Amino acid sequence: MTTDNDVIVIGAGFAGLTAARELTAKGHSVRILEARDRIAGRTWLDNRMGRNLELGGTWVHWVQPHVWAEMSRYGIGVVPGPEFQTAYWWADGQRHQGPAEKILEILDEPNKLLLGQARELIPLPYQPLSNPAVKGVDHESVSTRIDQLGLDEETRQLLRTFWSLNFNGRIEEAAFTQALRWCSAASGDWMLMFEACATYKIQGGTSALAEAMLTDSKAEVELNCVVKRIDHHEGGVTVTTDDGTTYDAKAVIVTLPLNALNSIEFSPALSESKQAAASRGQAGLGAKLWIKVKGKWDRFVAFGGEDWPLNFVQSEYFDEDSTTLVAFGPDGTAVSVEDTAAVQAILERLVPGIEVLEIAGHSWVEDEYAKSTWPMHYTGYLSENLEEMQRPEGRIFLAGADYANGWGGFIDGAIESGLTASRTVHDVLTF
Ligand SMILES: Cc1cc2nc3c(=O)[nH]c(=O)nc-3n(C[C@H](O)[C@H](O)[C@H](O)COP(=O)(O)OP(=O)(O)OC[C@H]3O[C@@H](n4cnc5c(N)ncnc54)[C@H](O)[C@@H]3O)c2cc1C
């Protein structure tokens, strides 16, 4: 069976939902083909351990203009996270404890040193290559840059853990420019950048925003529909799914994450540069876990060792006899989302007396439609790959947080990129 549409959008994450809504608003017929049995992609609000928990993307901020505009459009507010009282951190082979501000104090000067060039090298975060000098540092890693700062060992270790948290991965090949991009998007203020990353949640959850966008769209959505192949020619595309169904369209917007892009066969093939970038992938290969612990704990944050399977924890929800924590680690294969005992062993090194009751999470790195968490690029991606990923090939257009200019690792980046792709496709179809 073959179905005709003006545009096929592959993927119903925020990039796909944005692009589809915009194109239908301009009068194009759009069909979204989504592999999962749900929309929203790498965001997923699900009921676990007795409450709705965000298993993927979560936090937003008013310095992220695209997601904020969408929330204003649909009348969706934010829910602030807890203000922290206590901090635990691991450095020099031992646990340290202090007031929460102490962590920010330790990290302040070194982050200012590390990120001091952010505004100079990336003066316009939505045109990340506007200053050609940024290419000169794009092959340097965050790891090397931190080690060059000449910090005392405790501070060095904490800063490395902090950036491993931000990358949700290992930092040896993590692009220094990616750190600069984040900081520049937060107007050069690393504390604002950190606040933007983990403080304000979407009221009603990410699914509320995704549903609002879909409801506002005239696109048809097909779930459980895995795209396997795209044949393209000057005037259009034929998209084939795993059950052999084909869809003809004038254009296709592909929103697969970079790490999953090569799972589709393109004919003719995508440029070698695009294929190589997808084969290398990106550094966000870590874990996110929700952990219910016994008793009502205070509001704490905790930084473990850089290489610990979970190296960051914060308390998030407080009930009478339990507390729910959210945790991150740099290697999604190092901690099972079902191994409560392993999580207990990691946590008790950091937070004395803690007793894990239950855990919940989703293994995004083992998820074939994601193969990664949030997009955090390797060295060289900005200068060698980003523009090429954004360059359409015939009637094929890539969109997604992995290919965005501004807040690239975020929901905001997905929406930005979806808007750009829809505008470009509309221009191609109407001129
Ligand atoms: C654990 C985690 C925590 C995060 N935390 C935050 C945060 O706090 N704040 C924030 O702003 N961002 C966060 N992010 C990042 C944010 O969720 C993503 O950047 C954003 O949701 C990506 O949207 P997208 O549309 O570009 O890609 P995706 O959401 O990945 O959408 C792509 C879609 O394509 C589908 N697909 C893949 N292959 C196929 C195929 N072959 N055929 C059909 N469909 C296919 C996928 O199922 C998916 O639905 C986090 C992500 C993760 C995983």
CSV table of N, CA, C and O in Angstrom, one decimal, residues 136-230:
chain,number,residue,atom,x,y,z
A,136,GLY,N,39.1,27.0,16.3
A,136,GLY,CA,40.5,26.8,16.8
A,136,GLY,C,40.5,26.0,18.1
A,136,GLY,O,41.5,25.4,18.5
A,137,VAL,N,39.3,25.9,18.9
A,137,VAL,CA,39.3,25.2,20.1
A,137,VAL,C,38.4,24.0,20.1
A,137,VAL,O,38.2,23.3,21.0
A,138,ASP,N,37.8,23.7,18.9
A,138,ASP,CA,36.8,22.7,18.8
A,138,ASP,C,37.4,21.3,18.9
A,138,ASP,O,36.6,20.3,19.1
A,139,HIS,N,38.7,21.1,18.8
A,139,HIS,CA,39.3,19.8,18.9
A,139,HIS,C,39.8,19.6,20.3
A,139,HIS,O,40.4,18.5,20.6
A,140,GLU,N,39.5,20.5,21.2
A,140,GLU,CA,40.0,20.3,22.6
A,140,GLU,C,38.8,19.8,23.4
A,140,GLU,O,37.7,20.1,23.2
A,141,SER,N,39.2,18.9,24.4
A,141,SER,CA,38.2,18.3,25.2
A,141,SER,C,38.0,19.0,26.5
A,141,SER,O,38.9,19.7,27.0
A,142,VAL,N,36.8,18.9,27.1
A,142,VAL,CA,36.5,19.5,28.4
A,142,VAL,C,37.5,18.9,29.4
A,142,VAL,O,38.1,19.6,30.2
A,143,SER,N,37.8,17.6,29.2
A,143,SER,CA,38.7,17.0,30.2
A,143,SER,C,40.1,17.7,30.2
A,143,SER,O,40.6,18.0,31.2
A,144,THR,N,40.7,17.9,29.0
A,144,THR,CA,42.0,18.5,28.9
A,144,THR,C,41.9,19.9,29.4
A,144,THR,O,42.8,20.3,30.2
A,145,ARG,N,40.9,20.6,29.0
A,145,ARG,CA,40.8,22.0,29.5
A,145,ARG,C,40.7,22.1,31.0
A,145,ARG,O,41.3,23.0,31.6
A,146,ILE,N,40.0,21.2,31.6
A,146,ILE,CA,39.9,21.2,33.1
A,146,ILE,C,41.3,20.9,33.7
A,146,ILE,O,41.7,21.6,34.6
A,147,ASP,N,41.9,19.9,33.2
A,147,ASP,CA,43.2,19.6,33.7
A,147,ASP,C,44.3,20.6,33.5
A,147,ASP,O,45.3,20.7,34.3
A,148,GLN,N,44.1,21.5,32.6
A,148,GLN,CA,45.0,22.6,32.3
A,148,GLN,C,44.8,23.8,33.3
A,148,GLN,O,45.6,24.7,33.3
A,149,LEU,N,43.7,23.7,34.1
A,149,LEU,CA,43.4,24.9,34.9
A,149,LEU,C,44.3,25.0,36.1
A,149,LEU,O,44.3,26.1,36.8
A,150,GLY,N,45.1,24.0,36.5
A,150,GLY,CA,46.0,24.1,37.6
A,150,GLY,C,45.2,24.1,39.0
A,150,GLY,O,45.6,24.8,39.9
A,151,LEU,N,44.1,23.4,39.0
A,151,LEU,CA,43.3,23.4,40.3
A,151,LEU,C,43.9,22.4,41.3
A,151,LEU,O,44.6,21.5,41.0
A,152,ASP,N,43.5,22.7,42.6
A,152,ASP,CA,43.9,21.7,43.6
A,152,ASP,C,43.0,20.4,43.3
A,152,ASP,O,42.0,20.5,42.6
A,153,GLU,N,43.5,19.3,43.9
A,153,GLU,CA,42.9,18.0,43.5
A,153,GLU,C,41.4,17.9,43.8
A,153,GLU,O,40.7,17.4,43.0
A,154,GLU,N,41.0,18.4,44.9
A,154,GLU,CA,39.6,18.3,45.3
A,154,GLU,C,38.7,19.0,44.3
A,154,GLU,O,37.7,18.5,43.8
A,155,THR,N,39.2,20.2,44.0
A,155,THR,CA,38.4,21.1,43.0
A,155,THR,C,38.4,20.4,41.6
A,155,THR,O,37.4,20.4,40.9
A,156,ARG,N,39.6,20.0,41.2
A,156,ARG,CA,39.7,19.3,39.9
A,156,ARG,C,38.7,18.2,39.8
A,156,ARG,O,38.0,18.0,38.8
A,157,GLN,N,38.7,17.3,40.8
A,157,GLN,CA,37.8,16.1,40.8
A,157,GLN,C,36.3,16.6,40.7
A,157,GLN,O,35.6,16.0,40.0
A,158,LEU,N,36.0,17.5,41.5
A,158,LEU,CA,34.6,18.0,41.6
A,158,LEU,C,34.2,18.6,40.2
A,158,LEU,O,33.1,18.3,39.7
A,159,LEU,N,35.1,19.4,39.6
A,159,LEU,CA,34.7,20.0,38.4
A,159,LEU,C,34.6,19.0,37.3
A,159,LEU,O,33.7,19.0,36.4
A,160,ARG,N,35.5,17.9,37.3
A,160,ARG,CA,35.3,16.9,36.3
A,160,ARG,C,34.0,16.1,36.5
A,160,ARG,O,33.3,15.8,35.5
A,161,THR,N,33.6,15.9,37.7
A,161,THR,CA,32.3,15.2,37.9
A,161,THR,C,31.2,16.1,37.4
A,161,THR,O,30.2,15.6,36.8
A,162,PHE,N,31.3,17.4,37.7
A,162,PHE,CA,30.2,18.3,37.3
A,162,PHE,C,30.1,18.3,35.8
A,162,PHE,O,28.9,18.3,35.3
A,163,TRP,N,31.2,18.2,35.0
A,163,TRP,CA,31.0,18.2,33.6
A,163,TRP,C,30.7,16.9,33.0
A,163,TRP,O,30.0,16.8,32.0
A,164,SER,N,31.1,15.8,33.8
A,164,SER,CA,30.6,14.5,33.4
A,164,SER,C,29.1,14.4,33.6
A,164,SER,O,28.4,13.8,32.7
A,165,LEU,N,28.6,15.1,34.6
A,165,LEU,CA,27.1,15.2,34.8
A,165,LEU,C,26.5,15.9,33.6
A,165,LEU,O,25.5,15.5,33.0
A,166,ASN,N,27.0,17.1,33.3
A,166,ASN,CA,26.4,17.9,32.2
A,166,ASN,C,26.4,17.1,30.9
A,166,ASN,O,25.5,17.3,30.1
A,167,PHE,N,27.5,16.4,30.6
A,167,PHE,CA,27.6,15.6,29.4
A,167,PHE,C,26.8,14.3,29.5
A,167,PHE,O,26.6,13.6,28.4
A,168,ASN,N,26.4,13.9,30.7
A,168,ASN,CA,25.8,12.6,30.9
A,168,ASN,C,26.7,11.5,30.2
A,168,ASN,O,26.2,10.6,29.6
A,169,GLY,N,28.0,11.7,30.4
A,169,GLY,CA,28.9,10.8,29.7
A,169,GLY,C,30.4,11.1,30.1
A,169,GLY,O,30.6,11.9,30.9
A,170,ARG,N,31.2,10.4,29.5
A,170,ARG,CA,32.7,10.5,29.8
A,170,ARG,C,33.2,11.8,29.1
A,170,ARG,O,32.7,12.1,28.0
A,171,ILE,N,34.2,12.5,29.7
A,171,ILE,CA,34.5,13.8,29.1
A,171,ILE,C,35.8,13.8,28.4
A,171,ILE,O,36.2,14.9,27.9
A,172,GLU,N,36.5,12.6,28.2
A,172,GLU,CA,37.8,12.6,27.5
A,172,GLU,C,37.7,13.2,26.1
A,172,GLU,O,38.6,13.8,25.6
A,173,GLU,N,36.6,12.8,25.4
A,173,GLU,CA,36.4,13.3,24.0
A,173,GLU,C,35.2,14.3,23.9
A,173,GLU,O,34.8,14.7,22.8
A,174,ALA,N,34.8,14.8,25.0
A,174,ALA,CA,33.7,15.7,25.1
A,174,ALA,C,34.1,17.1,24.6
A,174,ALA,O,35.1,17.6,25.2
A,175,ALA,N,33.4,17.7,23.7
A,175,ALA,CA,33.9,19.0,23.1
A,175,ALA,C,33.9,20.1,24.1
A,175,ALA,O,32.8,20.4,24.7
A,176,PHE,N,35.0,20.8,24.2
A,176,PHE,CA,35.1,22.0,25.1
A,176,PHE,C,34.0,23.0,24.5
A,176,PHE,O,33.4,23.7,25.3
A,177,THR,N,33.9,23.0,23.2
A,177,THR,CA,33.0,24.0,22.6
A,177,THR,C,31.5,23.7,23.0
A,177,THR,O,30.7,24.7,23.0
A,178,GLN,N,31.2,22.5,23.3
A,178,GLN,CA,29.8,22.2,23.7
A,178,GLN,C,29.6,22.8,25.1
A,178,GLN,O,28.5,23.4,25.3
A,179,ALA,N,30.6,22.8,26.0
A,179,ALA,CA,30.5,23.5,27.3
A,179,ALA,C,30.3,25.0,27.0
A,179,ALA,O,29.5,25.7,27.6
A,180,LEU,N,31.1,25.5,26.1
A,180,LEU,CA,31.0,27.0,25.8
A,180,LEU,C,29.6,27.3,25.2
A,180,LEU,O,29.1,28.4,25.5
A,181,ARG,N,29.1,26.4,24.4
A,181,ARG,CA,27.8,26.7,23.8
A,181,ARG,C,26.7,26.8,24.9
A,181,ARG,O,25.8,27.7,24.8
A,182,TRP,N,26.7,25.9,25.8
A,182,TRP,CA,25.7,25.9,26.9
A,182,TRP,C,25.9,27.2,27.7
A,182,TRP,O,24.9,27.9,27.9
A,183,CYS,N,27.1,27.6,28.0
A,183,CYS,CA,27.3,28.8,28.8
A,183,CYS,C,26.9,30.0,28.1
A,183,CYS,O,26.3,30.9,28.6
A,184,SER,N,27.3,30.1,26.8
A,184,SER,CA,26.9,31.2,26.0
A,184,SER,C,25.4,31.4,25.9
A,184,SER,O,24.9,32.5,26.0
A,185,ALA,N,24.7,30.2,25.7
A,185,ALA,CA,23.2,30.3,25.6
A,185,ALA,C,22.6,30.9,26.9
A,185,ALA,O,21.6,31.4,27.0
A,186,ALA,N,23.4,30.7,28.1
A,186,ALA,CA,23.0,31.3,29.3
A,186,ALA,C,23.7,32.6,29.6
A,186,ALA,O,23.9,32.9,30.7
A,187,SER,N,23.9,33.3,28.5
A,187,SER,CA,24.5,34.6,28.6
A,187,SER,C,25.9,34.7,29.3
A,187,SER,O,26.2,35.7,30.0
A,188,GLY,N,26.6,33.6,29.3
A,188,GLY,CA,27.9,33.6,29.9
A,188,GLY,C,27.9,33.3,31.4
A,188,GLY,O,29.0,33.4,32.0
A,189,ASP,N,26.8,33.0,32.0
A,189,ASP,CA,26.7,32.8,33.4
A,189,ASP,C,26.5,31.3,33.7
A,189,ASP,O,25.4,30.8,33.5
A,190,TRP,N,27.6,30.7,34.3
A,190,TRP,CA,27.5,29.2,34.5
A,190,TRP,C,26.4,28.8,35.5
A,190,TRP,O,25.8,27.8,35.4
A,191,MET,N,26.2,29.7,36.5
A,191,MET,CA,25.2,29.4,37.5
A,191,MET,C,23.8,29.4,36.9
A,191,MET,O,23.0,28.5,37.2
A,192,LEU,N,23.6,30.4,36.0
A,192,LEU,CA,22.3,30.4,35.3
A,192,LEU,C,22.1,29.2,34.4
A,192,LEU,O,21.1,28.5,34.3
A,193,MET,N,23.3,28.8,33.8
A,193,MET,CA,23.3,27.6,32.9
A,193,MET,C,22.9,26.4,33.8
A,193,MET,O,22.0,25.6,33.4
A,194,PHE,N,23.4,26.3,35.0
A,194,PHE,CA,23.2,25.1,35.8
A,194,PHE,C,21.7,25.2,36.3
A,194,PHE,O,21.0,24.1,36.3
A,195,GLU,N,21.2,26.3,36.6
A,195,GLU,CA,19.8,26.5,37.0
A,195,GLU,C,18.9,26.0,35.9
A,195,GLU,O,17.9,25.4,36.1
A,196,ALA,N,19.3,26.4,34.7
A,196,ALA,CA,18.4,26.1,33.5
A,196,ALA,C,18.4,24.6,33.3
A,196,ALA,O,17.4,24.0,32.8
A,197,CYS,N,19.4,23.9,33.8
A,197,CYS,CA,19.5,22.4,33.5
A,197,CYS,C,18.6,21.6,34.5
A,197,CYS,O,18.3,20.4,34.1
A,198,ALA,N,18.4,22.0,35.7
A,198,ALA,CA,17.8,21.1,36.6
A,198,ALA,C,17.0,21.8,37.7
A,198,ALA,O,17.0,21.4,38.9
A,199,THR,N,16.1,22.8,37.4
A,199,THR,CA,15.4,23.5,38.4
A,199,THR,C,13.9,23.5,38.2
A,199,THR,O,13.1,23.2,39.1
A,200,TYR,N,13.5,23.8,37.0
A,200,TYR,CA,12.0,24.0,36.7
A,200,TYR,C,11.5,22.9,35.8
A,200,TYR,O,12.0,22.8,34.6
A,201,LYS,N,10.4,22.3,36.3
A,201,LYS,CA,9.8,21.2,35.5
A,201,LYS,C,8.5,21.8,34.8
A,201,LYS,O,7.9,22.7,35.3
A,202,ILE,N,8.1,21.1,33.7
A,202,ILE,CA,6.9,21.5,33.0
A,202,ILE,C,5.7,21.1,33.8
A,202,ILE,O,5.6,19.9,34.2
A,203,GLN,N,4.8,22.0,34.1
A,203,GLN,CA,3.5,21.7,34.8
A,203,GLN,C,2.8,20.6,34.0
A,203,GLN,O,2.5,20.8,32.8
A,204,GLY,N,2.4,19.6,34.7
A,204,GLY,CA,1.7,18.5,34.0
A,204,GLY,C,2.6,17.6,33.2
A,204,GLY,O,2.2,16.6,32.6
A,205,GLY,N,3.9,17.9,33.3
A,205,GLY,CA,4.9,17.0,32.7
A,205,GLY,C,5.2,17.3,31.2
A,205,GLY,O,4.4,18.0,30.5
A,206,THR,N,6.2,16.7,30.7
A,206,THR,CA,6.6,16.9,29.3
A,206,THR,C,5.5,16.5,28.3
A,206,THR,O,5.2,17.0,27.3
A,207,SER,N,4.7,15.4,28.8
A,207,SER,CA,3.7,14.9,28.0
A,207,SER,C,2.6,15.9,27.8
A,207,SER,O,1.9,15.9,26.7
A,208,ALA,N,2.3,16.8,28.8
A,208,ALA,CA,1.3,17.8,28.6
A,208,ALA,C,1.6,18.7,27.4
A,208,ALA,O,0.8,19.1,26.6
A,209,LEU,N,2.9,19.1,27.4
A,209,LEU,CA,3.3,20.0,26.3
A,209,LEU,C,3.3,19.3,24.9
A,209,LEU,O,2.8,19.8,23.9
A,210,ALA,N,3.8,18.0,24.9
A,210,ALA,CA,3.8,17.3,23.7
A,210,ALA,C,2.3,17.1,23.2
A,210,ALA,O,2.0,17.2,22.0
A,211,GLU,N,1.4,16.7,24.1
A,211,GLU,CA,0.0,16.5,23.7
A,211,GLU,C,-0.6,17.8,23.2
A,211,GLU,O,-1.4,17.8,22.2
A,212,ALA,N,-0.3,18.9,23.8
A,212,ALA,CA,-0.9,20.2,23.4
A,212,ALA,C,-0.4,20.5,22.0
A,212,ALA,O,-1.2,21.0,21.1
A,213,MET,N,0.8,20.2,21.7
A,213,MET,CA,1.4,20.5,20.3
A,213,MET,C,0.7,19.6,19.3
A,213,MET,O,0.4,20.0,18.2
A,214,LEU,N,0.5,18.3,19.7
A,214,LEU,CA,-0.1,17.4,18.7
A,214,LEU,C,-1.6,17.8,18.5
A,214,LEU,O,-2.0,17.8,17.3
A,215,THR,N,-2.3,18.1,19.5
A,215,THR,CA,-3.7,18.5,19.4
A,215,THR,C,-3.8,19.7,18.5
A,215,THR,O,-4.8,19.8,17.8
A,216,ASP,N,-2.8,20.6,18.5
A,216,ASP,CA,-2.9,21.8,17.8
A,216,ASP,C,-2.5,21.6,16.3
A,216,ASP,O,-2.4,22.5,15.5
A,217,SER,N,-2.1,20.3,16.0
A,217,SER,CA,-1.6,20.0,14.7
A,217,SER,C,-2.6,19.2,13.9
A,217,SER,O,-3.4,18.5,14.4
A,218,LYS,N,-2.6,19.4,12.6
A,218,LYS,CA,-3.5,18.6,11.7
A,218,LYS,C,-2.9,17.4,11.2
A,218,LYS,O,-3.4,16.7,10.3
A,219,ALA,N,-1.7,17.1,11.7
A,219,ALA,CA,-0.9,15.9,11.1
A,219,ALA,C,-1.6,14.6,11.5
A,219,ALA,O,-2.1,14.5,12.6
A,220,GLU,N,-1.5,13.6,10.7
A,220,GLU,CA,-1.8,12.2,11.1
A,220,GLU,C,-0.6,11.6,11.7
A,220,GLU,O,0.5,11.8,11.3
A,221,VAL,N,-0.9,10.8,12.8
A,221,VAL,CA,0.3,10.2,13.4
A,221,VAL,C,0.1,8.7,13.4
A,221,VAL,O,-1.0,8.2,13.7
A,222,GLU,N,1.1,8.0,12.9
A,222,GLU,CA,1.1,6.5,13.0
A,222,GLU,C,2.1,6.0,14.0
A,222,GLU,O,3.3,6.3,13.8
A,223,LEU,N,1.6,5.4,15.1
A,223,LEU,CA,2.6,4.8,16.1
A,223,LEU,C,3.0,3.4,15.7
A,223,LEU,O,2.4,2.8,14.8
A,224,ASN,N,4.0,2.9,16.4
A,224,ASN,CA,4.5,1.5,16.1
A,224,ASN,C,4.9,1.4,14.7
A,224,ASN,O,4.6,0.3,14.0
A,225,CYS,N,5.4,2.4,14.1
A,225,CYS,CA,5.7,2.4,12.7
A,225,CYS,C,7.2,2.7,12.5
A,225,CYS,O,7.6,3.9,12.6
A,226,VAL,N,8.0,1.7,12.3
A,226,VAL,CA,9.4,1.8,12.2
A,226,VAL,C,9.9,2.0,10.8
A,226,VAL,O,9.7,1.2,9.9
A,227,VAL,N,10.5,3.2,10.5
A,227,VAL,CA,11.0,3.4,9.2
A,227,VAL,C,12.3,2.7,9.0
A,227,VAL,O,13.2,2.8,9.8
A,228,LYS,N,12.4,2.1,7.8
A,228,LYS,CA,13.6,1.3,7.5
A,228,LYS,C,14.4,1.9,6.4
A,228,LYS,O,15.6,1.7,6.3
A,229,ARG,N,13.7,2.5,5.4
A,229,ARG,CA,14.4,2.9,4.2
A,229,ARG,C,13.8,4.2,3.6
A,229,ARG,O,12.6,4.4,3.7
A,230,ILE,N,14.6,5.0,3.0
A,230,ILE,CA,14.1,6.2,2.3
A,230,ILE,C,14.8,6.3,1.0
A,230,ILE,O,16.0,6.4,0.9
